[in-house]
Amino acid sequence: MEPGTALPIDADDIARAAARLEGVAHLTPVLTSRRLDAATGGQLHLKAEHLQRVGAFKFRGAYNAITALPSEVRARGVVAFSSGNHAQAIALASALHGVPATLVMPTDAPEVKLAATRGYGAEVVTYDRYGEDRVAIGQRIAEERGATVIPPFDHPEVMAGQGTVGRELVAQVQGLDLLVVPVGGGGLLSGCAVAVTAALGEVEIVGVEPAGRHAARAALAAGEVVEVAVPRTLLDGQQTSHVGRRPLAILRAMVDRVVGVTDDEVLSALRWLTMTAKQVVEPSGAAGLAAVLAGHVDVTGRRVGIVLSGGNVTPEVLARALRAPG
């Protein structure tokens, strides 16, 4: 990013999002564990967004984006594309506003996410994530219906809504040295980076993506959006082919680095969360904790915020996690 270039969102945008979400989104708790601190050498604070409405942080951005639309535009409906959590979030936010929603979702999305999206009253159009362009499909549907496309991450109001996670976290925890956040398209990581940096100034920020998906790491290295092959991974919430242009501008300015985690590392984190913390979290939602437990992020002697971004896990994956090494 060129010096002096304005970032896509700022702390004021996040404050406006927080005002729209007040009384609608849940103020999710921050979880701690003496056993976890003893095992890692840090003081870990887990922001429990798996307990958010629709079971993921995505509700924040979706509701903020739809609320920000002029009423006459909103009434014509919205279209979105998502592997699941953004779809559920748009479906619920649309239902709360009484507007029609159409969601473009991959055929191999977890059934729990497909069913929940339909359950909120949205129309679901499926596609092959490995061979079809979901953006093109969504734009075609929107043009046909006069609806508005709300993308899952490369959208200022979506990013600002996700940033309320970080805004809440710094209000709930007195001082952080390090923030660890999963990154798919970058909406959550960029929003949280803006919120936490505005509140605390100097703080190390680390993103976590699937080990086999180098979209965020490659984009930071190249200084521009990089398209990668969609990986086959349990971390379905991060199976995007790129980081968004707007989020990347913030990642380049505020995020220190991005690390990768394997499916096995995430399964071990899921097992710990389920068996010890008694929390049901999905693979992408546990990516940040997995990175810490696997030693990819050194937390020794530090106060650490980790976002557990979602909890929409299938029974099959949860069962597999429970069989993972302890």
Short mmCIF file of C-alpha atoms in Angstrom, two decimals:
data_model
loop_
_atom_site.label_atom_id
_atom_site.label_comp_id
_atom_site.label_asym_id
_atom_site.label_seq_id
_atom_site.Cartn_x
_atom_site.Cartn_y
_atom_site.Cartn_z
CA MET A 1 0.00 0.00 0.00
CA GLU A 2 1.30 3.43 -0.91
CA PRO A 3 2.18 5.76 2.00
CA GLY A 4 -0.73 8.01 2.91
CA THR A 5 -3.33 5.76 1.28
CA ALA A 6 -6.49 5.56 3.37
CA LEU A 7 -7.42 2.13 4.67
CA PRO A 8 -10.84 0.68 3.71
CA ILE A 9 -12.25 0.96 7.25
CA ASP A 10 -11.30 2.65 10.50
CA ALA A 11 -12.28 2.50 14.17
CA ASP A 12 -15.22 4.85 13.58
CA ASP A 13 -16.69 2.39 11.05
CA ILE A 14 -16.38 -0.37 13.62
CA ALA A 15 -18.02 1.82 16.29
CA ARG A 16 -20.98 2.43 13.95
CA ALA A 17 -21.22 -1.31 13.34
CA ALA A 18 -21.21 -1.94 17.08
CA ALA A 19 -24.12 0.49 17.50
CA ARG A 20 -26.14 -1.34 14.81
CA LEU A 21 -25.39 -4.70 16.40
CA GLU A 22 -26.16 -3.69 19.98
CA GLY A 23 -29.00 -5.78 21.34
CA VAL A 24 -29.01 -7.94 18.19
CA ALA A 25 -25.67 -9.78 18.21
CA HIS A 26 -24.56 -11.66 21.31
CA LEU A 27 -21.80 -10.20 23.47
CA THR A 28 -19.78 -13.42 23.43
CA PRO A 29 -17.72 -14.40 26.46
CA VAL A 30 -13.96 -14.72 26.78
CA LEU A 31 -12.86 -18.14 28.02
CA THR A 32 -9.72 -18.91 30.03
CA SER A 33 -8.10 -22.09 31.29
CA ARG A 34 -5.33 -22.57 33.86
CA ARG A 35 -4.46 -25.88 32.23
CA LEU A 36 -4.14 -24.20 28.83
CA ASP A 37 -1.95 -21.44 30.26
CA ALA A 38 0.27 -24.00 32.01
CA ALA A 39 0.64 -26.02 28.80
CA THR A 40 1.53 -23.02 26.63
CA GLY A 41 3.34 -20.69 29.02
CA GLY A 42 1.07 -17.77 28.16
CA GLN A 43 -2.14 -16.20 29.41
CA LEU A 44 -4.69 -17.17 26.78
CA HIS A 45 -8.06 -15.48 26.33
CA LEU A 46 -10.40 -17.25 23.89
CA LYS A 47 -13.08 -15.03 22.32
CA ALA A 48 -16.00 -17.43 21.98
CA GLU A 49 -17.55 -16.45 18.64
CA HIS A 50 -18.74 -20.03 18.20
CA LEU A 51 -21.45 -18.92 20.65
CA GLN A 52 -22.54 -16.05 18.39
CA ARG A 53 -25.87 -16.15 16.54
CA VAL A 54 -25.72 -18.70 13.67
CA GLY A 55 -22.73 -20.17 15.51
CA ALA A 56 -20.12 -17.85 14.00
CA PHE A 57 -18.72 -14.32 13.90
CA LYS A 58 -20.16 -13.95 10.39
CA PHE A 59 -23.49 -12.73 11.79
CA ARG A 60 -21.86 -9.45 12.75
CA GLY A 61 -20.71 -8.49 9.26
CA ALA A 62 -23.82 -9.76 7.52
CA TYR A 63 -26.21 -7.88 9.79
CA ASN A 64 -24.16 -4.70 9.63
CA ALA A 65 -23.99 -4.79 5.83
CA ILE A 66 -27.72 -5.41 5.37
CA THR A 67 -28.68 -2.80 7.96
CA ALA A 68 -26.48 -0.22 6.21
CA LEU A 69 -28.32 -0.65 2.88
CA PRO A 70 -30.94 1.98 2.00
CA SER A 71 -34.38 0.53 2.73
CA GLU A 72 -35.48 0.58 -0.92
CA VAL A 73 -32.33 -1.32 -1.94
CA ARG A 74 -32.68 -3.79 0.90
CA ALA A 75 -36.28 -4.55 -0.09
CA ARG A 76 -35.12 -5.93 -3.47
CA GLY A 77 -33.23 -8.67 -1.67
CA VAL A 78 -29.64 -9.78 -1.27
CA VAL A 79 -27.41 -12.44 -2.78
CA ALA A 80 -24.31 -13.91 -1.20
CA PHE A 81 -21.84 -16.75 -1.78
CA SER A 82 -20.33 -18.76 1.04
CA SER A 83 -19.13 -22.17 2.19
CA GLY A 84 -21.59 -21.92 5.04
CA ASN A 85 -21.21 -19.46 7.90
CA HIS A 86 -21.64 -16.27 5.86
CA ALA A 87 -24.58 -17.96 4.15
CA GLN A 88 -26.27 -18.67 7.48
CA ALA A 89 -25.50 -15.15 8.66
CA ILE A 90 -26.97 -13.50 5.57
CA ALA A 91 -30.01 -15.78 5.78
CA LEU A 92 -30.72 -14.85 9.41
CA ALA A 93 -29.95 -11.14 8.97
CA SER A 94 -32.25 -11.04 5.93
CA ALA A 95 -35.01 -12.80 7.86
CA LEU A 96 -34.69 -10.26 10.68
CA HIS A 97 -35.10 -7.46 8.13
CA GLY A 98 -37.86 -9.26 6.22
CA VAL A 99 -36.01 -9.30 2.90
CA PRO A 100 -35.45 -12.19 0.46
CA ALA A 101 -32.03 -13.83 0.36
CA THR A 102 -30.39 -16.17 -2.15
CA LEU A 103 -27.23 -18.03 -1.14
CA VAL A 104 -24.73 -19.63 -3.51
CA MET A 105 -23.13 -22.53 -1.61
CA PRO A 106 -20.79 -25.38 -2.60
CA THR A 107 -22.32 -28.81 -3.04
CA ASP A 108 -19.84 -30.20 -0.48
CA ALA A 109 -20.58 -27.63 2.20
CA PRO A 110 -21.26 -29.29 5.57
CA GLU A 111 -24.88 -30.46 5.63
CA VAL A 112 -25.38 -28.73 8.97
CA LYS A 113 -24.62 -25.39 7.28
CA LEU A 114 -26.79 -26.06 4.24
CA ALA A 115 -29.72 -27.09 6.43
CA ALA A 116 -29.36 -24.11 8.74
CA THR A 117 -29.26 -21.66 5.82
CA ARG A 118 -32.46 -23.10 4.37
CA GLY A 119 -33.94 -23.16 7.86
CA TYR A 120 -33.66 -19.38 8.11
CA GLY A 121 -35.82 -19.11 4.99
CA ALA A 122 -33.19 -18.43 2.34
CA GLU A 123 -33.03 -19.95 -1.13
CA VAL A 124 -29.88 -22.04 -1.68
CA VAL A 125 -28.24 -22.44 -5.10
CA THR A 126 -25.40 -25.00 -5.08
CA TYR A 127 -22.23 -25.11 -7.19
CA ASP A 128 -19.00 -27.12 -7.55
CA ARG A 129 -16.37 -25.18 -5.59
CA TYR A 130 -13.55 -26.94 -7.47
CA GLY A 131 -14.79 -26.16 -10.97
CA GLU A 132 -17.29 -23.28 -10.93
CA ASP A 133 -17.00 -19.55 -10.15
CA ARG A 134 -19.27 -18.68 -7.25
CA VAL A 135 -18.78 -14.95 -7.76
CA ALA A 136 -20.01 -15.14 -11.34
CA ILE A 137 -22.99 -17.23 -10.31
CA GLY A 138 -23.92 -14.80 -7.55
CA GLN A 139 -23.58 -11.75 -9.77
CA ARG A 140 -25.74 -13.33 -12.48
CA ILE A 141 -28.50 -14.09 -9.99
CA ALA A 142 -28.32 -10.57 -8.53
CA GLU A 143 -28.58 -8.97 -11.98
CA GLU A 144 -31.57 -11.13 -12.86
CA ARG A 145 -33.41 -10.22 -9.65
CA GLY A 146 -32.25 -6.66 -9.04
CA ALA A 147 -30.74 -7.78 -5.74
CA THR A 148 -27.57 -6.62 -3.98
CA VAL A 149 -24.52 -8.86 -3.65
CA ILE A 150 -22.98 -8.94 -0.18
CA PRO A 151 -19.64 -10.76 -0.45
CA PRO A 152 -18.28 -12.69 2.52
CA PHE A 153 -15.17 -10.59 3.19
CA ASP A 154 -14.21 -7.96 0.59
CA HIS A 155 -16.83 -5.43 1.71
CA PRO A 156 -16.32 -2.45 4.06
CA GLU A 157 -19.48 -2.95 6.12
CA VAL A 158 -18.82 -6.68 6.44
CA MET A 159 -15.25 -5.97 7.59
CA ALA A 160 -16.44 -3.35 10.07
CA GLY A 161 -19.01 -5.75 11.50
CA GLN A 162 -16.37 -8.43 11.98
CA GLY A 163 -14.15 -5.84 13.62
CA THR A 164 -16.59 -5.63 16.51
CA VAL A 165 -15.14 -8.98 17.66
CA GLY A 166 -11.81 -7.28 18.32
CA ARG A 167 -13.49 -4.20 19.76
CA GLU A 168 -15.29 -6.34 22.34
CA LEU A 169 -12.21 -8.41 23.11
CA VAL A 170 -10.05 -5.45 24.12
CA ALA A 171 -12.88 -4.18 26.32
CA GLN A 172 -13.16 -7.59 28.03
CA VAL A 173 -9.43 -8.24 28.54
CA GLN A 174 -7.14 -5.69 30.15
CA GLY A 175 -4.20 -5.42 27.77
CA LEU A 176 -3.05 -7.84 25.07
CA ASP A 177 0.43 -8.46 23.71
CA LEU A 178 -0.66 -10.74 20.89
CA LEU A 179 -3.80 -11.40 18.83
CA VAL A 180 -4.26 -14.66 16.88
CA VAL A 181 -7.11 -14.83 14.35
CA PRO A 182 -8.11 -17.31 11.62
CA VAL A 183 -7.91 -15.91 8.09
CA GLY A 184 -9.85 -17.04 5.03
CA GLY A 185 -10.80 -14.05 2.91
CA GLY A 186 -9.48 -11.66 5.55
CA GLY A 187 -12.65 -9.92 6.75
CA LEU A 188 -12.32 -11.03 10.38
CA LEU A 189 -8.56 -10.59 10.62
CA SER A 190 -8.59 -7.15 9.00
CA GLY A 191 -11.52 -5.89 11.08
CA CYS A 192 -10.00 -7.15 14.32
CA ALA A 193 -6.60 -5.69 13.39
CA VAL A 194 -8.12 -2.23 12.98
CA ALA A 195 -10.08 -2.45 16.23
CA VAL A 196 -7.24 -3.78 18.36
CA THR A 197 -4.60 -1.48 16.92
CA ALA A 198 -6.84 1.54 17.48
CA ALA A 199 -7.42 0.55 21.10
CA LEU A 200 -3.97 -0.72 22.09
CA GLY A 201 -1.47 0.68 19.63
CA GLU A 202 1.46 -1.72 19.47
CA VAL A 203 0.28 -5.34 19.52
CA GLU A 204 1.52 -8.32 17.51
CA ILE A 205 -1.16 -9.70 15.18
CA VAL A 206 -0.91 -13.16 13.62
CA GLY A 207 -3.28 -14.73 11.10
CA VAL A 208 -3.77 -18.49 10.71
CA GLU A 209 -4.76 -20.27 7.50
CA PRO A 210 -4.76 -23.94 6.39
CA ALA A 211 -1.23 -25.25 5.81
CA GLY A 212 -2.05 -26.19 2.21
CA ARG A 213 -3.60 -22.83 1.33
CA HIS A 214 -1.06 -20.05 0.86
CA ALA A 215 -3.49 -17.32 -0.21
CA ALA A 216 -2.79 -14.99 2.72
CA ARG A 217 0.93 -15.74 2.98
CA ALA A 218 1.46 -15.38 -0.77
CA ALA A 219 -0.54 -12.14 -0.90
CA LEU A 220 1.50 -10.60 1.91
CA ALA A 221 4.73 -11.65 0.22
CA ALA A 222 3.66 -10.33 -3.20
CA GLY A 223 1.90 -7.22 -1.95
CA GLU A 224 -1.16 -8.03 -4.03
CA VAL A 225 -4.04 -10.49 -4.22
CA VAL A 226 -2.84 -13.96 -5.25
CA GLU A 227 -5.20 -16.65 -6.56
CA VAL A 228 -4.45 -20.16 -5.30
CA ALA A 229 -6.01 -23.56 -5.88
CA VAL A 230 -8.80 -24.32 -3.44
CA PRO A 231 -7.34 -26.87 -1.00
CA ARG A 232 -9.06 -29.98 0.23
CA THR A 233 -9.05 -29.48 3.98
CA LEU A 234 -11.27 -29.91 7.02
CA LEU A 235 -11.07 -26.14 7.48
CA ASP A 236 -13.98 -25.50 5.11
CA GLY A 237 -14.51 -21.94 6.34
CA GLN A 238 -11.09 -21.05 4.90
CA GLN A 239 -11.36 -22.73 1.51
CA THR A 240 -11.29 -19.45 -0.38
CA SER A 241 -9.00 -19.03 -3.37
CA HIS A 242 -7.77 -15.57 -2.33
CA VAL A 243 -7.72 -12.87 0.30
CA GLY A 244 -9.87 -9.85 -0.53
CA ARG A 245 -8.33 -6.68 -1.92
CA ARG A 246 -9.68 -4.46 0.87
CA PRO A 247 -8.73 -6.81 3.71
CA LEU A 248 -5.26 -7.23 2.22
CA ALA A 249 -4.63 -3.49 2.44
CA ILE A 250 -5.15 -3.71 6.19
CA LEU A 251 -3.24 -6.98 6.57
CA ARG A 252 -0.22 -5.38 4.89
CA ALA A 253 -0.40 -2.38 7.23
CA MET A 254 -1.17 -4.09 10.54
CA VAL A 255 -0.65 -7.86 10.52
CA ASP A 256 2.80 -9.15 11.42
CA ARG A 257 2.58 -12.57 9.83
CA VAL A 258 0.39 -15.51 8.83
CA VAL A 259 1.10 -19.13 9.71
CA GLY A 260 -0.38 -22.40 8.48
CA VAL A 261 -1.96 -25.27 10.42
CA THR A 262 -2.56 -28.85 9.33
CA ASP A 263 -5.81 -30.76 9.64
CA ASP A 264 -4.25 -33.00 12.30
CA GLU A 265 -3.15 -30.00 14.37
CA VAL A 266 -6.66 -28.62 14.21
CA LEU A 267 -8.21 -31.94 15.15
CA SER A 268 -6.02 -32.00 18.27
CA ALA A 269 -7.20 -28.49 19.17
CA LEU A 270 -10.82 -29.53 18.64
CA ARG A 271 -10.28 -32.50 20.93
CA TRP A 272 -8.89 -30.26 23.67
CA LEU A 273 -11.75 -27.78 23.29
CA THR A 274 -14.36 -30.53 23.45
CA MET A 275 -12.90 -32.71 26.18
CA THR A 276 -11.34 -30.10 28.45
CA ALA A 277 -13.10 -26.79 27.80
CA LYS A 278 -16.45 -28.44 26.98
CA GLN A 279 -16.79 -26.23 23.88
CA VAL A 280 -17.95 -27.38 20.43
CA VAL A 281 -15.92 -25.53 17.79
CA GLU A 282 -15.55 -26.14 14.05
CA PRO A 283 -12.15 -26.72 12.37
CA SER A 284 -11.70 -23.19 11.00
CA GLY A 285 -12.88 -21.79 14.30
CA ALA A 286 -10.10 -23.61 16.14
CA ALA A 287 -7.30 -22.67 13.72
CA GLY A 288 -5.89 -19.95 15.98
CA LEU A 289 -5.72 -22.17 19.04
CA ALA A 290 -4.27 -24.99 16.93
CA ALA A 291 -1.43 -22.73 15.81
CA VAL A 292 -0.58 -21.94 19.42
CA LEU A 293 -0.83 -25.54 20.67
CA ALA A 294 1.32 -26.75 17.74
CA GLY A 295 4.03 -24.22 18.58
CA HIS A 296 3.70 -22.11 15.42
CA VAL A 297 3.11 -19.03 17.58
CA ASP A 298 5.22 -18.45 20.70
CA VAL A 299 3.01 -17.21 23.54
CA THR A 300 5.45 -17.62 26.42
CA GLY A 301 4.93 -14.93 29.04
CA ARG A 302 2.39 -13.07 26.89
CA ARG A 303 -1.26 -12.05 27.22
CA VAL A 304 -2.88 -13.51 24.13
CA GLY A 305 -6.29 -13.05 22.51
CA ILE A 306 -7.44 -15.93 20.28
CA VAL A 307 -10.66 -15.81 18.27
CA LEU A 308 -12.64 -19.05 18.18
CA SER A 309 -14.49 -17.98 15.05
CA GLY A 310 -17.23 -20.61 14.65
CA GLY A 311 -18.88 -23.74 15.98
CA ASN A 312 -20.75 -25.29 13.05
CA VAL A 313 -18.99 -28.65 13.00
CA THR A 314 -20.44 -31.84 11.52
CA PRO A 315 -20.90 -34.87 13.79
CA GLU A 316 -18.46 -36.82 11.61
CA VAL A 317 -15.64 -34.28 12.02
CA LEU A 318 -16.32 -33.94 15.73
CA ALA A 319 -16.15 -37.71 16.13
CA ARG A 320 -12.87 -37.74 14.22
CA ALA A 321 -11.51 -35.03 16.52
CA LEU A 322 -12.43 -37.03 19.61
CA ARG A 323 -10.33 -39.91 18.25
CA ALA A 324 -7.34 -37.60 17.69
CA PRO A 325 -4.24 -37.97 19.89
CA GLY A 326 -4.67 -36.20 23.21
#
